[in-house]
mmCIF file of C-alpha atoms and ligand atoms in Angstrom:
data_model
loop_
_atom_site.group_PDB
_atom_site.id
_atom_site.type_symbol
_atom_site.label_atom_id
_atom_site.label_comp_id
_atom_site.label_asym_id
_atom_site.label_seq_id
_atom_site.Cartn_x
_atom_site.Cartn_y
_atom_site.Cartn_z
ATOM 1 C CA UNK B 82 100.909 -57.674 148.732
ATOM 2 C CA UNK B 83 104.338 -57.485 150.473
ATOM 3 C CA UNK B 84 104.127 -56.794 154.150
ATOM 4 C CA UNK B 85 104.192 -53.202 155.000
ATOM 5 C CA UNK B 86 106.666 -52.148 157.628
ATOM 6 C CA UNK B 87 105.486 -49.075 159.795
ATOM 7 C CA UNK B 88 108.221 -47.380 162.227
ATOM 8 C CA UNK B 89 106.456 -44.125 163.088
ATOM 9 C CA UNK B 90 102.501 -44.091 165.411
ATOM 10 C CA UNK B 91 101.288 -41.422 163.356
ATOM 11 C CA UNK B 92 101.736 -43.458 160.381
ATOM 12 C CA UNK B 93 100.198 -46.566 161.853
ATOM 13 C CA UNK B 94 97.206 -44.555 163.175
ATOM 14 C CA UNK B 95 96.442 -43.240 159.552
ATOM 15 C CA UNK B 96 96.877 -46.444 158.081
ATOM 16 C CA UNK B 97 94.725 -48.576 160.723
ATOM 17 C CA UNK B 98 92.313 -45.334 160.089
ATOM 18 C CA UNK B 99 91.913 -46.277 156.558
ATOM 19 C CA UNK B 100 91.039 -49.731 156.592
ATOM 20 C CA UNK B 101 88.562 -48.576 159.152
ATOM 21 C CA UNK B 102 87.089 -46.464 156.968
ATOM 22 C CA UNK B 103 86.671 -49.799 154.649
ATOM 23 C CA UNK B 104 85.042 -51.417 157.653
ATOM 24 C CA UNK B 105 87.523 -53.718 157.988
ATOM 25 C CA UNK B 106 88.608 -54.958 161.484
ATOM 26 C CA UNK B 107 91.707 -55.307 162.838
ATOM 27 C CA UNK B 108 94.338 -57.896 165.340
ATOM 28 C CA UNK B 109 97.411 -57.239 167.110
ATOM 29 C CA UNK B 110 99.883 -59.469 168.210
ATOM 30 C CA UNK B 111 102.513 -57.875 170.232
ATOM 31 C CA UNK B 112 106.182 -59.586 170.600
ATOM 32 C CA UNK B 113 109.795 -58.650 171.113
ATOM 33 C CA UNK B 114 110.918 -59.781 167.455
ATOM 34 C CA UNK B 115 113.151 -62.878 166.866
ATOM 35 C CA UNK B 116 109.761 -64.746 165.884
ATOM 36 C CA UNK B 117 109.513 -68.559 166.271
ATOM 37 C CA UNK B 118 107.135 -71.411 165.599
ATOM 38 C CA UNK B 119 105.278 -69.931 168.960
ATOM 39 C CA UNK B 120 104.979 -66.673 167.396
ATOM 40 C CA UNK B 121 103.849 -67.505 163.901
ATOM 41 C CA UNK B 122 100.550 -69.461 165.935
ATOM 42 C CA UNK B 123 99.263 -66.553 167.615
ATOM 43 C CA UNK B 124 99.801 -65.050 163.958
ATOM 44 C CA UNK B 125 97.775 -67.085 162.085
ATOM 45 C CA UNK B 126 95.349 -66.788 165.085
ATOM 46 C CA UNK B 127 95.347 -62.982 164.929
ATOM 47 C CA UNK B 128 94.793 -63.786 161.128
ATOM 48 C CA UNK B 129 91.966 -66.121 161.275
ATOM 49 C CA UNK B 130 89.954 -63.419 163.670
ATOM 50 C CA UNK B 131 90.298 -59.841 161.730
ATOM 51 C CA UNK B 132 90.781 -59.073 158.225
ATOM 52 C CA UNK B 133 93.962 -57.146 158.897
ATOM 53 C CA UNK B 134 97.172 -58.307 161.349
ATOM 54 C CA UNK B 135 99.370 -56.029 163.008
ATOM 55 C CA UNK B 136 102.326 -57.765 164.634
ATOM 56 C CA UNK B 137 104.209 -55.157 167.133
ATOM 57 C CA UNK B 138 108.303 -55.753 167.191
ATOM 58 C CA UNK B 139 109.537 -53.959 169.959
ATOM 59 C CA UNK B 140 112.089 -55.037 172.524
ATOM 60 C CA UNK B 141 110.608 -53.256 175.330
ATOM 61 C CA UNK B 142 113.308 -51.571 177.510
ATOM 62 C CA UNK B 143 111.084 -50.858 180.280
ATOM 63 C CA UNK B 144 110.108 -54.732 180.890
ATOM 64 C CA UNK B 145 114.091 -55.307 181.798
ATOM 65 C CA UNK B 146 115.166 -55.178 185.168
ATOM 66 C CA UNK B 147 119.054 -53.907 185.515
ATOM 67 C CA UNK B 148 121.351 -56.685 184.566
ATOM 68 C CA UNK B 149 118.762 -58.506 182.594
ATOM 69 C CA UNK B 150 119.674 -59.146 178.867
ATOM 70 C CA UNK B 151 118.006 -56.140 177.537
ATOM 71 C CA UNK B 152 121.255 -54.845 175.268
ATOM 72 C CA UNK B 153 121.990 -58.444 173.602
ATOM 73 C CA UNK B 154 117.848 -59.647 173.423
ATOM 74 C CA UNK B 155 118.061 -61.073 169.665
ATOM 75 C CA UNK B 156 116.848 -58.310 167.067
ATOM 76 C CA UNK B 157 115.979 -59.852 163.708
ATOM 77 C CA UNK B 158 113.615 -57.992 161.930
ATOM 78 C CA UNK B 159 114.235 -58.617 158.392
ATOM 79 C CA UNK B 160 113.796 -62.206 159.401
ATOM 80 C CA UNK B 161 110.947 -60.870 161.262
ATOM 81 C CA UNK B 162 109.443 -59.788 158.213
ATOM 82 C CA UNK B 163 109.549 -63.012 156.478
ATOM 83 C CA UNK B 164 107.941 -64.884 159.373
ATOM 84 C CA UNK B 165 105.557 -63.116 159.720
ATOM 85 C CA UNK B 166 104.232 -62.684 156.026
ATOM 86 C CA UNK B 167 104.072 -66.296 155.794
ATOM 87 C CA UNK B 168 101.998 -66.512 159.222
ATOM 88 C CA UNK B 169 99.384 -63.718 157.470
ATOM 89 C CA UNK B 170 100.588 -60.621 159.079
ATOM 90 C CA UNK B 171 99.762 -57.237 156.919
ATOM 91 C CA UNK B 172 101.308 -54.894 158.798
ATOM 92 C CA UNK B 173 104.644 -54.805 161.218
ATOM 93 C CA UNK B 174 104.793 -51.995 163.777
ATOM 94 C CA UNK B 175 107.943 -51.783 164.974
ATOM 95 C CA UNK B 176 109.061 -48.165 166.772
ATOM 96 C CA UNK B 177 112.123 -47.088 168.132
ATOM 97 C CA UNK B 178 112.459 -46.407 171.735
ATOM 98 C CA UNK B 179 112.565 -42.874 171.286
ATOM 99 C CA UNK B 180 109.229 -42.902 169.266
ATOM 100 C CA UNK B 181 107.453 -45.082 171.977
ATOM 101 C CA UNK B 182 109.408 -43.115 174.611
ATOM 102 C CA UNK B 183 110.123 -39.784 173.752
ATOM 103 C CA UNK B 184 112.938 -37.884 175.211
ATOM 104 C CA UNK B 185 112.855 -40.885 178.271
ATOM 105 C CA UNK B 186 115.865 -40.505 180.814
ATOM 106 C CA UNK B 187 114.720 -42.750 183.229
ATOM 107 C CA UNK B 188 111.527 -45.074 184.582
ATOM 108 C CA UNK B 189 110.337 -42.531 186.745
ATOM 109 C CA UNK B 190 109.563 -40.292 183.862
ATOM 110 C CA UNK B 191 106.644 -42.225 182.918
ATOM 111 C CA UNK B 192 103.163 -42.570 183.546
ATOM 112 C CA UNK B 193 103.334 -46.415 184.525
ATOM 113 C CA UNK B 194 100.332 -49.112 184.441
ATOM 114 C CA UNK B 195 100.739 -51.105 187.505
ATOM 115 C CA UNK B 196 99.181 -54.593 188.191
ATOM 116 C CA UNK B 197 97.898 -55.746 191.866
ATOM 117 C CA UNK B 198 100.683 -56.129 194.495
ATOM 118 C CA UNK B 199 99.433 -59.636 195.278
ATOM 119 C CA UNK B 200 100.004 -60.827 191.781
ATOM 120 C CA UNK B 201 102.710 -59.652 190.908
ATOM 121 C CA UNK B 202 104.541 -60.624 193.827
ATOM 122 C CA UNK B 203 104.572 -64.607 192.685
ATOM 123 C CA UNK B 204 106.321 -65.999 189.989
ATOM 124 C CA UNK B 205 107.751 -64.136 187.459
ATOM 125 C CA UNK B 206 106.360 -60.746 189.283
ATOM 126 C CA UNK B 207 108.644 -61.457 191.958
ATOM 127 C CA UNK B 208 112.107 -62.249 190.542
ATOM 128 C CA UNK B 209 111.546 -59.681 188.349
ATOM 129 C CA UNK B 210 110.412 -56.779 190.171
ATOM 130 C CA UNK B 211 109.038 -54.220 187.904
ATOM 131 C CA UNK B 212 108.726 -56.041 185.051
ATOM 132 C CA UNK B 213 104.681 -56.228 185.030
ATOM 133 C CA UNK B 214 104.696 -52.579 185.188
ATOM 134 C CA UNK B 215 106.983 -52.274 182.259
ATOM 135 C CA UNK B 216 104.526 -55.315 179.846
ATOM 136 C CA UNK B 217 101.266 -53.877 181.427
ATOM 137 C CA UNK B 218 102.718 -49.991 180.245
ATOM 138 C CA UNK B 219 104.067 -51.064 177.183
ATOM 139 C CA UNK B 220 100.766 -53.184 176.176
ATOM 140 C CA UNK B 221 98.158 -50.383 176.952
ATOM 141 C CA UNK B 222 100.366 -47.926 174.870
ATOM 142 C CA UNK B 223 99.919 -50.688 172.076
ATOM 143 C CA UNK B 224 96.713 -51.274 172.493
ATOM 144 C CA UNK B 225 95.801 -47.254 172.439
ATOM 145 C CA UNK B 226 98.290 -46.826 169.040
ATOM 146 C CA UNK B 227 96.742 -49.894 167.278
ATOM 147 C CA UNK B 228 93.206 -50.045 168.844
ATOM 148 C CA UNK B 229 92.804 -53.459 167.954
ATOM 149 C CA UNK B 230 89.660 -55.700 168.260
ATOM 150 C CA UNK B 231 91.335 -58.635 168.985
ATOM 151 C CA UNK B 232 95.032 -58.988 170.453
ATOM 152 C CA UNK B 233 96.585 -62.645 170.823
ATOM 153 C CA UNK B 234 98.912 -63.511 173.886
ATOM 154 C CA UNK B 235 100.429 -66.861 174.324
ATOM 155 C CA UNK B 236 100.062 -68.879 177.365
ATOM 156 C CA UNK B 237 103.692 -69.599 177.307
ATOM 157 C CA UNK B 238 103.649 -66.316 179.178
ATOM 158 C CA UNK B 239 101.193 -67.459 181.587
ATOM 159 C CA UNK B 240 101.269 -64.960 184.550
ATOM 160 C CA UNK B 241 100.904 -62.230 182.030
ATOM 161 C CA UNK B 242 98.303 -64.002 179.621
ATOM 162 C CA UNK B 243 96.351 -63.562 183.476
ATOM 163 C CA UNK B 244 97.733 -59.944 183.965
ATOM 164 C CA UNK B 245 96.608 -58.599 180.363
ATOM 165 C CA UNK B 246 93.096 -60.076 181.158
ATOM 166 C CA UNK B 247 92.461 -58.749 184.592
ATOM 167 C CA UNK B 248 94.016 -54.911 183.057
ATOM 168 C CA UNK B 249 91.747 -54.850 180.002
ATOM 169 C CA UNK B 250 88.726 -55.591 182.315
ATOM 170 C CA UNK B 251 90.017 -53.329 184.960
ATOM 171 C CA UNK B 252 90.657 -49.926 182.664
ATOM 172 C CA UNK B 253 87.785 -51.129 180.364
ATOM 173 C CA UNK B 254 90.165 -51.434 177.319
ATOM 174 C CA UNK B 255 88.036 -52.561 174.712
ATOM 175 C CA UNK B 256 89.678 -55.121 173.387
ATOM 176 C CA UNK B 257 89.171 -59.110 173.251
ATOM 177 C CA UNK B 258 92.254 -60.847 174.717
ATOM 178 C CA UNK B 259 92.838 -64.339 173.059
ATOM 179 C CA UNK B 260 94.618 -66.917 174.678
ATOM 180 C CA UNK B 261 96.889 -68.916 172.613
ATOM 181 C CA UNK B 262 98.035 -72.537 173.381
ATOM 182 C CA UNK B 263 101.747 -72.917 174.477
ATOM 183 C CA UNK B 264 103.698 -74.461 171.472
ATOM 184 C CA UNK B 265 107.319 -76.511 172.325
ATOM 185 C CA UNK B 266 109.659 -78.386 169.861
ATOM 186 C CA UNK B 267 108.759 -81.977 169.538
ATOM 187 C CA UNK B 268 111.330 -82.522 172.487
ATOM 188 C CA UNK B 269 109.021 -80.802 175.050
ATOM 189 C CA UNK B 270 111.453 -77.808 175.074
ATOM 190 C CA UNK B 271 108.996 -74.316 174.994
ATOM 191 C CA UNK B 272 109.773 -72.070 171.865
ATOM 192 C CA UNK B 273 111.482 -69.408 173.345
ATOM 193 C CA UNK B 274 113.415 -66.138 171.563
ATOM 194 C CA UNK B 275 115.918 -66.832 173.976
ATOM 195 C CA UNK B 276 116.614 -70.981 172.923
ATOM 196 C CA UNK B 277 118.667 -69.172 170.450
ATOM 197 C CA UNK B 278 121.373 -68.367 173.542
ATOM 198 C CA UNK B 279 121.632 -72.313 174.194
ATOM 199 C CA UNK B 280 124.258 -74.259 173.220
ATOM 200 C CA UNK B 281 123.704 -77.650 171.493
ATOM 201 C CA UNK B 282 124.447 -79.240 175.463
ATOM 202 C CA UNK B 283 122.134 -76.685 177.551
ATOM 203 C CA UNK B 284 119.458 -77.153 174.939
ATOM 204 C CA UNK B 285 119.317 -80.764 175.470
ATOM 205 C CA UNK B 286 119.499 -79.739 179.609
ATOM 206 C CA UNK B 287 116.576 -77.338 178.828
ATOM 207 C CA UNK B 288 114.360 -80.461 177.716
ATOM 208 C CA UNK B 289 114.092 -81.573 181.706
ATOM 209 C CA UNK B 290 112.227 -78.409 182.529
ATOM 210 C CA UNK B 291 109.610 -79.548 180.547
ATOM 211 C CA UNK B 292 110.260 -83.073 181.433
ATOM 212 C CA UNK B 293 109.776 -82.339 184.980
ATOM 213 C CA UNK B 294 106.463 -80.386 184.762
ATOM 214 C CA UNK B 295 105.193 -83.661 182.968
ATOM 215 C CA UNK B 296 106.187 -85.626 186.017
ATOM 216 C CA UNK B 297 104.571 -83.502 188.518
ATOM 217 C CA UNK B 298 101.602 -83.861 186.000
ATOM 218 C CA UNK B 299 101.893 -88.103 185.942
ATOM 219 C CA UNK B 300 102.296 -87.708 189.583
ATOM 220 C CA UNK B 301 99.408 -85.141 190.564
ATOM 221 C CA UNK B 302 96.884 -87.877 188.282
ATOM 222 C CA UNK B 303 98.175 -90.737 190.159
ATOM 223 C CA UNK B 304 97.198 -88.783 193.375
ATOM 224 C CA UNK B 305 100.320 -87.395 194.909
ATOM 225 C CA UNK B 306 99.125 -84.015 196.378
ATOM 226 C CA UNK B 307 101.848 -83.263 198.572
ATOM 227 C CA UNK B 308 103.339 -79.835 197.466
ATOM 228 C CA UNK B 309 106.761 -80.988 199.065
ATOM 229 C CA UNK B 310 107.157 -83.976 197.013
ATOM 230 C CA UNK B 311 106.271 -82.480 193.664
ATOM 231 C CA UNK B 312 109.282 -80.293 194.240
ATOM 232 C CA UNK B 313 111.617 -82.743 194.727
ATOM 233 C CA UNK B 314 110.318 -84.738 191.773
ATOM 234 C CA UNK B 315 110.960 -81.335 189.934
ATOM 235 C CA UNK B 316 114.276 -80.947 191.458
ATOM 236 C CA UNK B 317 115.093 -85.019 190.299
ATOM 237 C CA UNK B 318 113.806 -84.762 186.936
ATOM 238 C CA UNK B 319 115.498 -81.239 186.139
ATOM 239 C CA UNK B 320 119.486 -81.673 184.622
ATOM 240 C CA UNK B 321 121.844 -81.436 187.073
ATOM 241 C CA UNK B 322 123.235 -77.736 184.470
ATOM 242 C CA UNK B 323 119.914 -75.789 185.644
ATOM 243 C CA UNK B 324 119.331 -73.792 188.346
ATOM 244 C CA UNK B 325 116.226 -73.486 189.764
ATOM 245 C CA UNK B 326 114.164 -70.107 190.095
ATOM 246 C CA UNK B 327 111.189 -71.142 191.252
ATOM 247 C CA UNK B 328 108.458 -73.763 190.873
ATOM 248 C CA UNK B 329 104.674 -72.352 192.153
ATOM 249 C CA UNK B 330 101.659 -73.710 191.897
ATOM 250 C CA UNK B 331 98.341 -70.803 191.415
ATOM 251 C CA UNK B 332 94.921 -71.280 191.436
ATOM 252 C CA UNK B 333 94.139 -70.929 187.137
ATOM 253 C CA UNK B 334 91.331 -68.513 187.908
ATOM 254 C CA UNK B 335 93.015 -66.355 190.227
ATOM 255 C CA UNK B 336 96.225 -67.086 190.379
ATOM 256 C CA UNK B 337 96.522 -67.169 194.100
ATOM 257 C CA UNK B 338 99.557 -68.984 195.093
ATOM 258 C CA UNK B 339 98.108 -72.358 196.252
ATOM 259 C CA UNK B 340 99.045 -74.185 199.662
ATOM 260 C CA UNK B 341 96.739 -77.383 199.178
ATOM 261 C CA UNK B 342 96.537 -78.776 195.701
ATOM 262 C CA UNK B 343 92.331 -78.705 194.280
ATOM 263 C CA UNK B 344 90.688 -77.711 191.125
ATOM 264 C CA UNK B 345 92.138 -76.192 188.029
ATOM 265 C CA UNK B 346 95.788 -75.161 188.653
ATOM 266 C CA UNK B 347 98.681 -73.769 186.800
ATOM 267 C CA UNK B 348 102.157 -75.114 188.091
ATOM 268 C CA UNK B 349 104.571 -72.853 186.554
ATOM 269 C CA UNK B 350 108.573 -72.463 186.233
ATOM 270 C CA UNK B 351 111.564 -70.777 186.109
ATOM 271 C CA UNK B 352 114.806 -71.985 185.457
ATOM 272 C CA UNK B 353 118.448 -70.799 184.795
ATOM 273 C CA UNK B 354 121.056 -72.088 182.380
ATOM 274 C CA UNK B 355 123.979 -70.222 183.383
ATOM 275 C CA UNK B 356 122.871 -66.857 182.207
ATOM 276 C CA UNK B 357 119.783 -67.946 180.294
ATOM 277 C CA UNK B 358 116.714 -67.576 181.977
ATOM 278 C CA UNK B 359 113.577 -69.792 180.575
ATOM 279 C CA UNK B 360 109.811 -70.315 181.732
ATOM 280 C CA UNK B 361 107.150 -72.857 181.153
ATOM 281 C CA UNK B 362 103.918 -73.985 182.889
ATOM 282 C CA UNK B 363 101.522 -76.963 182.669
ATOM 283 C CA UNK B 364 97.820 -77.117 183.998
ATOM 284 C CA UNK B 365 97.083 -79.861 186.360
ATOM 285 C CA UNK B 366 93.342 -80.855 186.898
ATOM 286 C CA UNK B 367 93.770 -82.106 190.493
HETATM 287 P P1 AMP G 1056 107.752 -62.301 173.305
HETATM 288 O O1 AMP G 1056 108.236 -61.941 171.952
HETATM 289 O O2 AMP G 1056 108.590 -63.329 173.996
HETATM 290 O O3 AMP G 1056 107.446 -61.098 174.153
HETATM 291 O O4 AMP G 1056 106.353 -63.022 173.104
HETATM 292 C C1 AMP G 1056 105.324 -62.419 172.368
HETATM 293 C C2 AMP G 1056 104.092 -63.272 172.471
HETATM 294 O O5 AMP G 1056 104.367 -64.563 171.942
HETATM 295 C C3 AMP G 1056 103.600 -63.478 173.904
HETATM 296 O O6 AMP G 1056 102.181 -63.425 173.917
HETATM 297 C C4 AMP G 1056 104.114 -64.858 174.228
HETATM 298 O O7 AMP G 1056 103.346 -65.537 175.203
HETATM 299 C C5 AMP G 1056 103.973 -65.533 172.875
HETATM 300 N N1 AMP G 1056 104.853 -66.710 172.813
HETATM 301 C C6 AMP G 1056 106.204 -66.753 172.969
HETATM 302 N N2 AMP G 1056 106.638 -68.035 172.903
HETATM 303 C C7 AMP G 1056 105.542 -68.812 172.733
HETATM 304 C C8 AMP G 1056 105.323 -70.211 172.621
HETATM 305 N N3 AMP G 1056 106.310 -71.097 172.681
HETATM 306 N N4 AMP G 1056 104.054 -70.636 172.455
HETATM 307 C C9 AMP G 1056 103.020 -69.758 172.397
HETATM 308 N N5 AMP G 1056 103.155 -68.431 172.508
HETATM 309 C C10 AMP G 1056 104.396 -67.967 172.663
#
């Protein structure tokens, strides 16, 4: 069976309302298209859990913040298609704006999910204003379209992995959220949709990102605690090409931003190669 590509939510809805009538169960996977290696995991996750996989392709407009890279965000669904077949995917959802957003002239038109103040205003919350509101809005609408038993988030996206949890057990979504390890190139580099923007040069400056994070990990286990110094390990390790956006440390089960380094953490960071923008995160045990 070739994959079946569904543009339109009434169609989905009938045909996730058939093979519920077969008692069959059902995943979702939601991404922004231009699949990867990263991807394709949380696919054959999604796979392994339900008898049928949806896998949402929809370059979110709402999750942008002006000036962000919303018009030129890689859109490759026929390749799309073919990854995600050959990761077990039945079924690709993938909308138009209008259909997800009818008749939308601006942000304010919407009925918006918002996360808590205090965590979104760390990390990626906090360079990107908004942008929570725009994943946590576009996610629910997903999850209500698909109604899914199971949907699979990566922790590549670690702040929202956190966000998605807290919103499902908030609004009582019933759902089960499954976390999905982060998967990098054999270079350390974190599969990213936007790699594809790198040159040969800034791909082989994006390596140090990770490079640094495993520092601050070697460091934190040979007892250096000191916030201070883990930055400026960071800021050594990282190529002199990348800006820095932040580097935070949060407490994994709250994600309270952290002043004295104990227990499970997630150090997490953003970085800037001229106009690319690109996260990753380790967990220290410290
Ligand atoms: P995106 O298409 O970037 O919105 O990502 C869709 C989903 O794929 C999110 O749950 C991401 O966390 C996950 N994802 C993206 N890159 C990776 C990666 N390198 N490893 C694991 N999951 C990933």
């Amino acid at each position: 069976m070739s994959i079946l590509v569904v543009n339109k939510i009434d169609e989905i809805r009938n045909v996730i309302k058939n093979y519920r009538n077969q008692g069959k169960s059902v995943s979702l996977v939601p991404t922004m298209g231009c699949l990867h290696e990263g991807h394709k995991s949380l696919i054959k996750k999604a796979h392994e859990l339900a008898d049928i996989t949806v896998v949402s392709v929809f370059v979110n407009p709402i999750q942008f913040c002006p000036g962000e890279d919303y018009d030129k965000y890689p859109r490759t669904l026929d390749a799309d298609k073919i990854a995600a077949e050959s990761a077990g995917a039945d079924i690709i959802f993938a909308p138009s704006v209008n259909e997800m957003y009818p008749n939308m002239q601006k942000f304010s038109d919407l009925t918006i999910v918002t996360p808590p103040f205090e965590l979104t205003d760390i990390m990626c919350g906090k360079s990107r204003v908004g942008h929570f509101d725009g994943v946590e809005t576009v996610v629910t609408k997903l999850f209500n379209i698909v109604q899914p038993d199971y949907a699979c988030f990566g922790k590549k996206d670690i702040q929202q992995l956190f966000l998605i949890k807290k919103m499902v057990a908030d609004l009582n979504i019933p759902v089960q959220i499954v976390d999905c390890p982060l998967v990098r190139e054999d270079s350390g580099l974190a599969l990213s949709s936007r790699n594809k923007y790198l040159s040969e040069a800034d791909r082989i400056a994006a390596v140090s990102i990770s490079k640094s994070l495993s520092a601050i990990k070697s460091a934190c286990e040979s007892g250096i605690k000191d916030i201070k110094k883990l930055l400026d390990l960071c800021i050594a390790n990282l190529d002199k090409k990348i800006d820095l956006e932040y580097l935070e440390f949060v407490d994994k089960n709250t994600f309270k931003k952290i002043d004295v380094l104990n227990g499970p953490i997630i150090c997490a960071i953003a970085a800037r190669i001229g106009a690319v923008r690109l996260i990753d995160n380790i967990e220290l045990e410290v």
